Amino acid sequence: DGGITQSPKYLFRKEGQNVTLSCEQNLNHDAMYWYRQDPGQGLRLIYYSQIVNDFQKGDIAEGYSVSREKKESFPLTVTSAQKNPTAFYLCASSPDRGRITEAFFGQGTRLTVV
Amino acid sequence: GENVEQHPSTLSVQEGDSAVIKCTYSDSASNYFPWYKQELGKGPQLIIDIRSNVGEKKDQRIAVTLNKTAKHFSLHITETQPEDSAVYFCAASMRAGGTSYGKLTFGQGTILTVHP
């Protein structure tokens, strides 16, 4: 089955630690995105990538980092510089760089700082 | 940048009634408007979308209308069913200058509850 896989589903982090969230897609999509979801605030864009080895900051990139070494993978690292990392993180991909098309979402990772 | 406002934040209806969710956007250059449904603990799923060259689109019980002049668009669900209960998000997207990337800006979400 084609789709976007995020892992783990739940993640706990101690304050001061970096943590990496995984996102893999087998849809052969060019573009991939990371969003953060907080209650009552919708989805906010953290980083996005159109092609391998290239990515751009979104609206709330501070305290996060990404890499795009392979087309199918777009991991997100939440660093200790992120002051309020507890949130639901969603990865998405879209198929066509030539026109705006729908974004397909993964099932999300819920990160909690303990 | 683009700003999308969504109302209401919560909506409660009886089964069989209609539900309407409204969104406004700020950037007149936006040209793609999807609606997503998110069930508890899951990622959002696209339910319908509309492009700026169309005023209305229907898919069975779901319809979306777009008023480019007023910069607002709405989701209409008719004959609601309990399984329609979820969080609904609107979004607006435009092609970024010099790139092919369409940046989706989301509304704050509407919690729809359909009572049997």
JSON list of C-alpha atoms in Angstrom, two decimals:
[
{"chain": "A", "resi": 1, "resn": "ASP", "atom": "CA", "xyz": [0.00, 0.00, 0.00]},
{"chain": "A", "resi": 2, "resn": "GLY", "atom": "CA", "xyz": [1.25, 3.47, -0.82]},
{"chain": "A", "resi": 3, "resn": "GLY", "atom": "CA", "xyz": [1.25, 6.13, 1.85]},
{"chain": "A", "resi": 4, "resn": "ILE", "atom": "CA", "xyz": [3.08, 8.23, 4.38]},
{"chain": "A", "resi": 5, "resn": "THR", "atom": "CA", "xyz": [4.42, 6.59, 7.51]},
{"chain": "A", "resi": 6, "resn": "GLN", "atom": "CA", "xyz": [5.30, 8.56, 10.60]},
{"chain": "A", "resi": 7, "resn": "SER", "atom": "CA", "xyz": [7.05, 7.01, 13.55]},
{"chain": "A", "resi": 8, "resn": "PRO", "atom": "CA", "xyz": [6.81, 6.74, 16.40]},
{"chain": "A", "resi": 9, "resn": "LYS", "atom": "CA", "xyz": [3.15, 7.46, 17.12]},
{"chain": "A", "resi": 10, "resn": "TYR", "atom": "CA", "xyz": [3.97, 8.67, 20.64]},
{"chain": "A", "resi": 11, "resn": "LEU", "atom": "CA", "xyz": [7.28, 10.13, 21.79]},
{"chain": "A", "resi": 12, "resn": "PHE", "atom": "CA", "xyz": [8.42, 11.38, 25.15]},
{"chain": "A", "resi": 13, "resn": "ARG", "atom": "CA", "xyz": [11.40, 13.66, 25.56]},
{"chain": "A", "resi": 14, "resn": "LYS", "atom": "CA", "xyz": [13.21, 15.04, 28.53]},
{"chain": "A", "resi": 15, "resn": "GLU", "atom": "CA", "xyz": [13.89, 18.74, 28.60]},
{"chain": "A", "resi": 16, "resn": "GLY", "atom": "CA", "xyz": [17.21, 19.59, 26.97]},
{"chain": "A", "resi": 17, "resn": "GLN", "atom": "CA", "xyz": [17.24, 16.59, 24.65]},
{"chain": "A", "resi": 18, "resn": "ASN", "atom": "CA", "xyz": [17.05, 16.53, 20.88]},
{"chain": "A", "resi": 19, "resn": "VAL", "atom": "CA", "xyz": [14.62, 14.09, 19.32]},
{"chain": "A", "resi": 20, "resn": "THR", "atom": "CA", "xyz": [14.06, 13.03, 15.70]},
{"chain": "A", "resi": 21, "resn": "LEU", "atom": "CA", "xyz": [10.68, 12.24, 14.16]},
{"chain": "A", "resi": 22, "resn": "SER", "atom": "CA", "xyz": [10.61, 9.97, 11.16]},
{"chain": "A", "resi": 23, "resn": "CYS", "atom": "CA", "xyz": [8.59, 10.49, 7.98]},
{"chain": "A", "resi": 24, "resn": "GLU", "atom": "CA", "xyz": [8.74, 8.10, 5.02]},
{"chain": "A", "resi": 25, "resn": "GLN", "atom": "CA", "xyz": [6.62, 8.09, 1.86]},
{"chain": "A", "resi": 26, "resn": "ASN", "atom": "CA", "xyz": [6.43, 5.57, -0.95]},
{"chain": "A", "resi": 27, "resn": "LEU", "atom": "CA", "xyz": [4.18, 7.69, -3.17]},
{"chain": "A", "resi": 28, "resn": "ASN", "atom": "CA", "xyz": [7.07, 9.01, -5.26]},
{"chain": "A", "resi": 29, "resn": "HIS", "atom": "CA", "xyz": [6.07, 12.53, -4.28]},
{"chain": "A", "resi": 30, "resn": "ASP", "atom": "CA", "xyz": [8.48, 15.38, -4.85]},
{"chain": "A", "resi": 31, "resn": "ALA", "atom": "CA", "xyz": [7.40, 17.74, -2.08]},
{"chain": "A", "resi": 32, "resn": "MET", "atom": "CA", "xyz": [7.29, 16.98, 1.63]},
{"chain": "A", "resi": 33, "resn": "TYR", "atom": "CA", "xyz": [6.23, 19.12, 4.59]},
{"chain": "A", "resi": 34, "resn": "TRP", "atom": "CA", "xyz": [6.21, 19.19, 8.37]},
{"chain": "A", "resi": 35, "resn": "TYR", "atom": "CA", "xyz": [3.37, 20.81, 10.27]},
{"chain": "A", "resi": 36, "resn": "ARG", "atom": "CA", "xyz": [2.81, 21.36, 13.96]},
{"chain": "A", "resi": 37, "resn": "GLN", "atom": "CA", "xyz": [-0.71, 21.15, 15.39]},
{"chain": "A", "resi": 38, "resn": "ASP", "atom": "CA", "xyz": [-1.72, 22.76, 18.67]},
{"chain": "A", "resi": 39, "resn": "PRO", "atom": "CA", "xyz": [-5.28, 22.95, 20.02]},
{"chain": "A", "resi": 40, "resn": "GLY", "atom": "CA", "xyz": [-7.22, 25.86, 18.55]},
{"chain": "A", "resi": 41, "resn": "GLN", "atom": "CA", "xyz": [-4.39, 26.94, 16.24]},
{"chain": "A", "resi": 42, "resn": "GLY", "atom": "CA", "xyz": [-4.78, 24.81, 13.17]},
{"chain": "A", "resi": 43, "resn": "LEU", "atom": "CA", "xyz": [-1.69, 23.49, 11.41]},
{"chain": "A", "resi": 44, "resn": "ARG", "atom": "CA", "xyz": [1.43, 25.60, 11.19]},
{"chain": "A", "resi": 45, "resn": "LEU", "atom": "CA", "xyz": [4.21, 24.95, 8.69]},
{"chain": "A", "resi": 46, "resn": "ILE", "atom": "CA", "xyz": [7.64, 24.16, 10.13]},
{"chain": "A", "resi": 47, "resn": "TYR", "atom": "CA", "xyz": [9.74, 23.18, 7.09]},
{"chain": "A", "resi": 48, "resn": "TYR", "atom": "CA", "xyz": [9.14, 22.05, 3.54]},
{"chain": "A", "resi": 49, "resn": "SER", "atom": "CA", "xyz": [11.18, 20.47, 0.79]},
{"chain": "A", "resi": 50, "resn": "GLN", "atom": "CA", "xyz": [10.56, 20.35, -2.95]},
{"chain": "A", "resi": 51, "resn": "ILE", "atom": "CA", "xyz": [13.49, 18.18, -3.99]},
{"chain": "A", "resi": 52, "resn": "VAL", "atom": "CA", "xyz": [16.27, 16.12, -2.51]},
{"chain": "A", "resi": 53, "resn": "ASN", "atom": "CA", "xyz": [18.96, 18.09, -0.71]},
{"chain": "A", "resi": 54, "resn": "ASP", "atom": "CA", "xyz": [16.85, 21.23, -0.63]},
{"chain": "A", "resi": 55, "resn": "PHE", "atom": "CA", "xyz": [14.47, 22.53, 2.04]},
{"chain": "A", "resi": 56, "resn": "GLN", "atom": "CA", "xyz": [13.01, 25.84, 3.17]},
{"chain": "A", "resi": 57, "resn": "LYS", "atom": "CA", "xyz": [11.88, 27.28, 6.48]},
{"chain": "A", "resi": 58, "resn": "GLY", "atom": "CA", "xyz": [8.19, 27.61, 7.10]},
{"chain": "A", "resi": 59, "resn": "ASP", "atom": "CA", "xyz": [6.42, 29.91, 9.52]},
{"chain": "A", "resi": 60, "resn": "ILE", "atom": "CA", "xyz": [7.73, 28.40, 12.78]},
{"chain": "A", "resi": 61, "resn": "ALA", "atom": "CA", "xyz": [11.14, 26.88, 11.97]},
{"chain": "A", "resi": 62, "resn": "GLU", "atom": "CA", "xyz": [12.99, 28.09, 15.07]},
{"chain": "A", "resi": 63, "resn": "GLY", "atom": "CA", "xyz": [14.15, 25.18, 17.21]},
{"chain": "A", "resi": 64, "resn": "TYR", "atom": "CA", "xyz": [13.68, 22.61, 14.44]},
{"chain": "A", "resi": 65, "resn": "SER", "atom": "CA", "xyz": [15.92, 21.12, 11.78]},
{"chain": "A", "resi": 66, "resn": "VAL", "atom": "CA", "xyz": [15.34, 18.80, 8.81]},
{"chain": "A", "resi": 67, "resn": "SER", "atom": "CA", "xyz": [17.21, 16.90, 6.12]},
{"chain": "A", "resi": 68, "resn": "ARG", "atom": "CA", "xyz": [16.19, 15.55, 2.72]},
{"chain": "A", "resi": 69, "resn": "GLU", "atom": "CA", "xyz": [18.89, 13.11, 1.68]},
{"chain": "A", "resi": 70, "resn": "LYS", "atom": "CA", "xyz": [16.43, 10.77, -0.03]},
{"chain": "A", "resi": 71, "resn": "LYS", "atom": "CA", "xyz": [13.26, 11.51, -1.95]},
{"chain": "A", "resi": 72, "resn": "GLU", "atom": "CA", "xyz": [11.18, 9.24, 0.27]},
{"chain": "A", "resi": 73, "resn": "SER", "atom": "CA", "xyz": [12.45, 10.49, 3.65]},
{"chain": "A", "resi": 74, "resn": "PHE", "atom": "CA", "xyz": [12.12, 13.82, 5.46]},
{"chain": "A", "resi": 75, "resn": "PRO", "atom": "CA", "xyz": [13.05, 13.50, 9.17]},
{"chain": "A", "resi": 76, "resn": "LEU", "atom": "CA", "xyz": [12.39, 16.34, 11.60]},
{"chain": "A", "resi": 77, "resn": "THR", "atom": "CA", "xyz": [14.63, 17.00, 14.59]},
{"chain": "A", "resi": 78, "resn": "VAL", "atom": "CA", "xyz": [13.17, 18.90, 17.52]},
{"chain": "A", "resi": 79, "resn": "THR", "atom": "CA", "xyz": [16.12, 20.49, 19.23]},
{"chain": "A", "resi": 80, "resn": "SER", "atom": "CA", "xyz": [16.55, 21.68, 22.80]},
{"chain": "A", "resi": 81, "resn": "ALA", "atom": "CA", "xyz": [16.21, 25.23, 21.46]},
{"chain": "A", "resi": 82, "resn": "GLN", "atom": "CA", "xyz": [12.49, 24.66, 20.84]},
{"chain": "A", "resi": 83, "resn": "LYS", "atom": "CA", "xyz": [10.91, 26.20, 23.93]},
{"chain": "A", "resi": 84, "resn": "ASN", "atom": "CA", "xyz": [7.52, 24.54, 23.76]},
{"chain": "A", "resi": 85, "resn": "PRO", "atom": "CA", "xyz": [7.87, 21.29, 21.81]},
{"chain": "A", "resi": 86, "resn": "THR", "atom": "CA", "xyz": [4.87, 19.41, 23.19]},
{"chain": "A", "resi": 87, "resn": "ALA", "atom": "CA", "xyz": [2.52, 19.12, 20.21]},
{"chain": "A", "resi": 88, "resn": "PHE", "atom": "CA", "xyz": [1.13, 16.85, 17.50]},
{"chain": "A", "resi": 89, "resn": "TYR", "atom": "CA", "xyz": [3.45, 16.76, 14.49]},
{"chain": "A", "resi": 90, "resn": "LEU", "atom": "CA", "xyz": [2.18, 15.97, 11.02]},
{"chain": "A", "resi": 91, "resn": "CYS", "atom": "CA", "xyz": [4.19, 15.12, 7.93]},
{"chain": "A", "resi": 92, "resn": "ALA", "atom": "CA", "xyz": [2.69, 15.54, 4.48]},
{"chain": "A", "resi": 93, "resn": "SER", "atom": "CA", "xyz": [3.67, 15.11, 0.85]},
{"chain": "A", "resi": 94, "resn": "SER", "atom": "CA", "xyz": [2.32, 16.29, -2.47]},
{"chain": "A", "resi": 95, "resn": "PRO", "atom": "CA", "xyz": [2.91, 14.80, -5.88]},
{"chain": "A", "resi": 96, "resn": "ASP", "atom": "CA", "xyz": [3.50, 17.51, -8.39]},
{"chain": "A", "resi": 97, "resn": "ARG", "atom": "CA", "xyz": [5.80, 20.50, -8.31]},
{"chain": "A", "resi": 98, "resn": "GLY", "atom": "CA", "xyz": [4.27, 21.85, -11.48]},
{"chain": "A", "resi": 99, "resn": "ARG", "atom": "CA", "xyz": [0.91, 22.77, -9.99]},
{"chain": "A", "resi": 100, "resn": "ILE", "atom": "CA", "xyz": [-0.68, 23.05, -6.60]},
{"chain": "A", "resi": 101, "resn": "THR", "atom": "CA", "xyz": [-2.24, 19.73, -5.64]},
{"chain": "A", "resi": 102, "resn": "GLU", "atom": "CA", "xyz": [-3.54, 18.12, -2.53]},
{"chain": "A", "resi": 103, "resn": "ALA", "atom": "CA", "xyz": [-1.28, 17.28, 0.37]},
{"chain": "A", "resi": 104, "resn": "PHE", "atom": "CA", "xyz": [-1.42, 13.75, 1.78]},
{"chain": "A", "resi": 105, "resn": "PHE", "atom": "CA", "xyz": [-0.85, 13.51, 5.52]},
{"chain": "A", "resi": 106, "resn": "GLY", "atom": "CA", "xyz": [0.65, 10.86, 7.75]},
{"chain": "A", "resi": 107, "resn": "GLN", "atom": "CA", "xyz": [-0.99, 9.75, 10.98]},
{"chain": "A", "resi": 108, "resn": "GLY", "atom": "CA", "xyz": [1.10, 12.06, 13.14]},
{"chain": "A", "resi": 109, "resn": "THR", "atom": "CA", "xyz": [3.50, 11.83, 16.06]},
{"chain": "A", "resi": 110, "resn": "ARG", "atom": "CA", "xyz": [2.47, 13.14, 19.45]},
{"chain": "A", "resi": 111, "resn": "LEU", "atom": "CA", "xyz": [5.53, 14.53, 21.24]},
{"chain": "A", "resi": 112, "resn": "THR", "atom": "CA", "xyz": [5.42, 15.18, 24.96]},
{"chain": "A", "resi": 113, "resn": "VAL", "atom": "CA", "xyz": [8.17, 16.79, 27.00]},
{"chain": "A", "resi": 114, "resn": "VAL", "atom": "CA", "xyz": [8.45, 15.25, 30.44]},
{"chain": "B", "resi": 1, "resn": "GLY", "atom": "CA", "xyz": [1.70, 36.35, 4.19]},
{"chain": "B", "resi": 2, "resn": "GLU", "atom": "CA", "xyz": [-1.61, 34.58, 3.86]},
{"chain": "B", "resi": 3, "resn": "ASN", "atom": "CA", "xyz": [-4.01, 34.52, 6.82]},
{"chain": "B", "resi": 4, "resn": "VAL", "atom": "CA", "xyz": [-7.01, 32.18, 6.97]},
{"chain": "B", "resi": 5, "resn": "GLU", "atom": "CA", "xyz": [-9.80, 32.68, 9.47]},
{"chain": "B", "resi": 6, "resn": "GLN", "atom": "CA", "xyz": [-12.30, 29.86, 10.09]},
{"chain": "B", "resi": 7, "resn": "HIS", "atom": "CA", "xyz": [-15.68, 29.98, 11.84]},
{"chain": "B", "resi": 8, "resn": "PRO", "atom": "CA", "xyz": [-17.28, 28.63, 13.89]},
{"chain": "B", "resi": 9, "resn": "SER", "atom": "CA", "xyz": [-14.75, 26.90, 16.13]},
{"chain": "B", "resi": 10, "resn": "THR", "atom": "CA", "xyz": [-17.40, 24.40, 17.25]},
{"chain": "B", "resi": 11, "resn": "LEU", "atom": "CA", "xyz": [-20.62, 23.34, 15.55]},
{"chain": "B", "resi": 12, "resn": "SER", "atom": "CA", "xyz": [-23.26, 21.00, 16.91]},
{"chain": "B", "resi": 13, "resn": "VAL", "atom": "CA", "xyz": [-26.09, 19.71, 14.72]},
{"chain": "B", "resi": 14, "resn": "GLN", "atom": "CA", "xyz": [-28.74, 17.01, 14.76]},
{"chain": "B", "resi": 15, "resn": "GLU", "atom": "CA", "xyz": [-28.42, 14.08, 12.41]},
{"chain": "B", "resi": 16, "resn": "GLY", "atom": "CA", "xyz": [-29.99, 14.95, 9.08]},
{"chain": "B", "resi": 17, "resn": "ASP", "atom": "CA", "xyz": [-29.44, 18.70, 9.44]},
{"chain": "B", "resi": 18, "resn": "SER", "atom": "CA", "xyz": [-27.02, 20.70, 7.31]},
{"chain": "B", "resi": 19, "resn": "ALA", "atom": "CA", "xyz": [-23.71, 22.09, 8.53]},
{"chain": "B", "resi": 20, "resn": "VAL", "atom": "CA", "xyz": [-21.89, 25.12, 7.15]},
{"chain": "B", "resi": 21, "resn": "ILE", "atom": "CA", "xyz": [-18.32, 26.15, 7.92]},
{"chain": "B", "resi": 22, "resn": "LYS", "atom": "CA", "xyz": [-16.94, 29.42, 6.62]},
{"chain": "B", "resi": 23, "resn": "CYS", "atom": "CA", "xyz": [-13.41, 30.64, 5.93]},
{"chain": "B", "resi": 24, "resn": "THR", "atom": "CA", "xyz": [-11.95, 33.94, 4.82]},
{"chain": "B", "resi": 25, "resn": "TYR", "atom": "CA", "xyz": [-8.50, 34.50, 3.38]},
{"chain": "B", "resi": 26, "resn": "SER", "atom": "CA", "xyz": [-6.37, 37.60, 3.04]},
{"chain": "B", "resi": 27, "resn": "ASP", "atom": "CA", "xyz": [-4.20, 37.13, -0.05]},
{"chain": "B", "resi": 28, "resn": "SER", "atom": "CA", "xyz": [-6.03, 37.63, -3.31]},
{"chain": "B", "resi": 29, "resn": "ALA", "atom": "CA", "xyz": [-3.29, 35.63, -5.07]},
{"chain": "B", "resi": 30, "resn": "SER", "atom": "CA", "xyz": [-4.41, 32.40, -3.38]},
{"chain": "B", "resi": 31, "resn": "ASN", "atom": "CA", "xyz": [-5.87, 30.06, -5.96]},
{"chain": "B", "resi": 32, "resn": "TYR", "atom": "CA", "xyz": [-6.39, 26.65, -4.35]},
{"chain": "B", "resi": 33, "resn": "PHE", "atom": "CA", "xyz": [-8.73, 25.96, -1.43]},
{"chain": "B", "resi": 34, "resn": "PRO", "atom": "CA", "xyz": [-8.87, 22.45, 0.06]},
{"chain": "B", "resi": 35, "resn": "TRP", "atom": "CA", "xyz": [-10.94, 21.18, 2.96]},
{"chain": "B", "resi": 36, "resn": "TYR", "atom": "CA", "xyz": [-9.61, 18.48, 5.26]},
{"chain": "B", "resi": 37, "resn": "LYS", "atom": "CA", "xyz": [-11.35, 16.21, 7.77]},
{"chain": "B", "resi": 38, "resn": "GLN", "atom": "CA", "xyz": [-9.41, 15.03, 10.79]},
{"chain": "B", "resi": 39, "resn": "GLU", "atom": "CA", "xyz": [-10.62, 12.24, 13.02]},
{"chain": "B", "resi": 40, "resn": "LEU", "atom": "CA", "xyz": [-9.32, 11.83, 16.54]},
{"chain": "B", "resi": 41, "resn": "GLY", "atom": "CA", "xyz": [-5.65, 10.83, 16.66]},
{"chain": "B", "resi": 42, "resn": "LYS", "atom": "CA", "xyz": [-5.30, 10.71, 12.88]},
{"chain": "B", "resi": 43, "resn": "GLY", "atom": "CA", "xyz": [-3.86, 12.88, 10.15]},
{"chain": "B", "resi": 44, "resn": "PRO", "atom": "CA", "xyz": [-6.12, 15.16, 8.08]},
{"chain": "B", "resi": 45, "resn": "GLN", "atom": "CA", "xyz": [-7.68, 13.75, 4.92]},
{"chain": "B", "resi": 46, "resn": "LEU", "atom": "CA", "xyz": [-8.76, 15.79, 1.93]},
{"chain": "B", "resi": 47, "resn": "ILE", "atom": "CA", "xyz": [-12.53, 15.73, 1.43]},
{"chain": "B", "resi": 48, "resn": "ILE", "atom": "CA", "xyz": [-13.01, 18.33, -1.29]},
{"chain": "B", "resi": 49, "resn": "ASP", "atom": "CA", "xyz": [-11.09, 21.16, -2.93]},
{"chain": "B", "resi": 50, "resn": "ILE", "atom": "CA", "xyz": [-11.79, 24.04, -5.26]},
{"chain": "B", "resi": 51, "resn": "ARG", "atom": "CA", "xyz": [-9.65, 26.18, -7.51]},
{"chain": "B", "resi": 52, "resn": "SER", "atom": "CA", "xyz": [-10.06, 29.87, -8.10]},
{"chain": "B", "resi": 53, "resn": "ASN", "atom": "CA", "xyz": [-11.51, 29.46, -11.58]},
{"chain": "B", "resi": 54, "resn": "VAL", "atom": "CA", "xyz": [-14.57, 27.67, -10.17]},
{"chain": "B", "resi": 55, "resn": "GLY", "atom": "CA", "xyz": [-17.36, 29.07, -7.98]},
{"chain": "B", "resi": 56, "resn": "GLU", "atom": "CA", "xyz": [-18.86, 25.86, -6.64]},
{"chain": "B", "resi": 57, "resn": "LYS", "atom": "CA", "xyz": [-18.06, 22.17, -6.47]},
{"chain": "B", "resi": 58, "resn": "LYS", "atom": "CA", "xyz": [-20.15, 19.26, -5.19]},
{"chain": "B", "resi": 59, "resn": "ASP", "atom": "CA", "xyz": [-19.38, 15.71, -4.21]},
{"chain": "B", "resi": 60, "resn": "GLN", "atom": "CA", "xyz": [-22.41, 13.81, -2.95]},
{"chain": "B", "resi": 61, "resn": "ARG", "atom": "CA", "xyz": [-23.35, 15.39, 0.42]},
{"chain": "B", "resi": 62, "resn": "ILE", "atom": "CA", "xyz": [-20.44, 17.82, 0.43]},
{"chain": "B", "resi": 63, "resn": "ALA", "atom": "CA", "xyz": [-20.16, 21.10, -1.44]},
{"chain": "B", "resi": 64, "resn": "VAL", "atom": "CA", "xyz": [-17.75, 24.01, -1.41]},
{"chain": "B", "resi": 65, "resn": "THR", "atom": "CA", "xyz": [-18.44, 27.53, -2.62]},
{"chain": "B", "resi": 66, "resn": "LEU", "atom": "CA", "xyz": [-15.90, 30.22, -3.38]},
{"chain": "B", "resi": 67, "resn": "ASN", "atom": "CA", "xyz": [-16.40, 33.99, -3.57]},
{"chain": "B", "resi": 68, "resn": "LYS", "atom": "CA", "xyz": [-13.15, 35.45, -4.89]},
{"chain": "B", "resi": 69, "resn": "THR", "atom": "CA", "xyz": [-14.35, 39.04, -4.65]},
{"chain": "B", "resi": 70, "resn": "ALA", "atom": "CA", "xyz": [-15.16, 38.73, -0.97]},
{"chain": "B", "resi": 71, "resn": "LYS", "atom": "CA", "xyz": [-12.25, 36.32, -0.39]},
{"chain": "B", "resi": 72, "resn": "HIS", "atom": "CA", "xyz": [-14.28, 33.72, 1.40]},
{"chain": "B", "resi": 73, "resn": "PHE", "atom": "CA", "xyz": [-15.19, 30.09, 0.86]},
{"chain": "B", "resi": 74, "resn": "SER", "atom": "CA", "xyz": [-17.53, 27.73, 2.63]},
{"chain": "B", "resi": 75, "resn": "LEU", "atom": "CA", "xyz": [-18.04, 24.02, 3.23]},
{"chain": "B", "resi": 76, "resn": "HIS", "atom": "CA", "xyz": [-21.59, 22.70, 3.16]},
{"chain": "B", "resi": 77, "resn": "ILE", "atom": "CA", "xyz": [-22.49, 19.24, 4.45]},
{"chain": "B", "resi": 78, "resn": "THR", "atom": "CA", "xyz": [-26.07, 18.12, 3.89]},
{"chain": "B", "resi": 79, "resn": "GLU", "atom": "CA", "xyz": [-27.94, 15.26, 5.56]},
{"chain": "B", "resi": 80, "resn": "THR", "atom": "CA", "xyz": [-25.29, 15.01, 8.27]},
{"chain": "B", "resi": 81, "resn": "GLN", "atom": "CA", "xyz": [-24.54, 11.66, 9.86]},
{"chain": "B", "resi": 82, "resn": "PRO", "atom": "CA", "xyz": [-22.80, 10.82, 13.16]},
{"chain": "B", "resi": 83, "resn": "GLU", "atom": "CA", "xyz": [-19.74, 9.66, 11.23]},
{"chain": "B", "resi": 84, "resn": "ASP", "atom": "CA", "xyz": [-19.34, 13.21, 9.93]},
{"chain": "B", "resi": 85, "resn": "SER", "atom": "CA", "xyz": [-18.29, 14.19, 13.46]},
{"chain": "B", "resi": 86, "resn": "ALA", "atom": "CA", "xyz": [-14.64, 15.32, 13.26]},
{"chain": "B", "resi": 87, "resn": "VAL", "atom": "CA", "xyz": [-12.46, 18.41, 13.05]},
{"chain": "B", "resi": 88, "resn": "TYR", "atom": "CA", "xyz": [-12.63, 20.19, 9.71]},
{"chain": "B", "resi": 89, "resn": "PHE", "atom": "CA", "xyz": [-9.90, 22.47, 8.40]},
{"chain": "B", "resi": 90, "resn": "CYS", "atom": "CA", "xyz": [-9.96, 24.86, 5.50]},
{"chain": "B", "resi": 91, "resn": "ALA", "atom": "CA", "xyz": [-6.78, 25.96, 3.79]},
{"chain": "B", "resi": 92, "resn": "ALA", "atom": "CA", "xyz": [-5.61, 28.35, 1.12]},
{"chain": "B", "resi": 93, "resn": "SER", "atom": "CA", "xyz": [-2.64, 27.99, -1.16]},
{"chain": "B", "resi": 94, "resn": "MET", "atom": "CA", "xyz": [-0.81, 30.02, -3.72]},
{"chain": "B", "resi": 95, "resn": "ARG", "atom": "CA", "xyz": [2.20, 29.39, -5.87]},
{"chain": "B", "resi": 96, "resn": "ALA", "atom": "CA", "xyz": [5.19, 31.02, -4.20]},
{"chain": "B", "resi": 97, "resn": "GLY", "atom": "CA", "xyz": [7.01, 33.55, -6.36]},
{"chain": "B", "resi": 98, "resn": "GLY", "atom": "CA", "xyz": [9.72, 31.98, -8.48]},
{"chain": "B", "resi": 99, "resn": "THR", "atom": "CA", "xyz": [9.00, 28.44, -7.29]},
{"chain": "B", "resi": 100, "resn": "SER", "atom": "CA", "xyz": [6.49, 25.72, -7.93]},
{"chain": "B", "resi": 101, "resn": "TYR", "atom": "CA", "xyz": [5.72, 25.28, -4.29]},
{"chain": "B", "resi": 102, "resn": "GLY", "atom": "CA", "xyz": [2.19, 25.90, -3.12]},
{"chain": "B", "resi": 103, "resn": "LYS", "atom": "CA", "xyz": [2.24, 26.81, 0.55]},
{"chain": "B", "resi": 104, "resn": "LEU", "atom": "CA", "xyz": [-0.88, 25.69, 2.39]},
{"chain": "B", "resi": 105, "resn": "THR", "atom": "CA", "xyz": [-2.09, 28.02, 5.13]},
{"chain": "B", "resi": 106, "resn": "PHE", "atom": "CA", "xyz": [-4.70, 26.43, 7.38]},
{"chain": "B", "resi": 107, "resn": "GLY", "atom": "CA", "xyz": [-7.64, 27.82, 9.31]},
{"chain": "B", "resi": 108, "resn": "GLN", "atom": "CA", "xyz": [-7.98, 27.13, 13.03]},
{"chain": "B", "resi": 109, "resn": "GLY", "atom": "CA", "xyz": [-10.35, 24.22, 12.60]},
{"chain": "B", "resi": 110, "resn": "THR", "atom": "CA", "xyz": [-14.03, 23.51, 13.39]},
{"chain": "B", "resi": 111, "resn": "ILE", "atom": "CA", "xyz": [-15.10, 20.72, 15.70]},
{"chain": "B", "resi": 112, "resn": "LEU", "atom": "CA", "xyz": [-18.29, 19.31, 14.20]},
{"chain": "B", "resi": 113, "resn": "THR", "atom": "CA", "xyz": [-20.50, 17.13, 16.35]},
{"chain": "B", "resi": 114, "resn": "VAL", "atom": "CA", "xyz": [-23.49, 15.36, 14.81]},
{"chain": "B", "resi": 115, "resn": "HIS", "atom": "CA", "xyz": [-25.96, 14.09, 17.39]},
{"chain": "B", "resi": 116, "resn": "PRO", "atom": "CA", "xyz": [-27.98, 10.94, 16.54]}
]
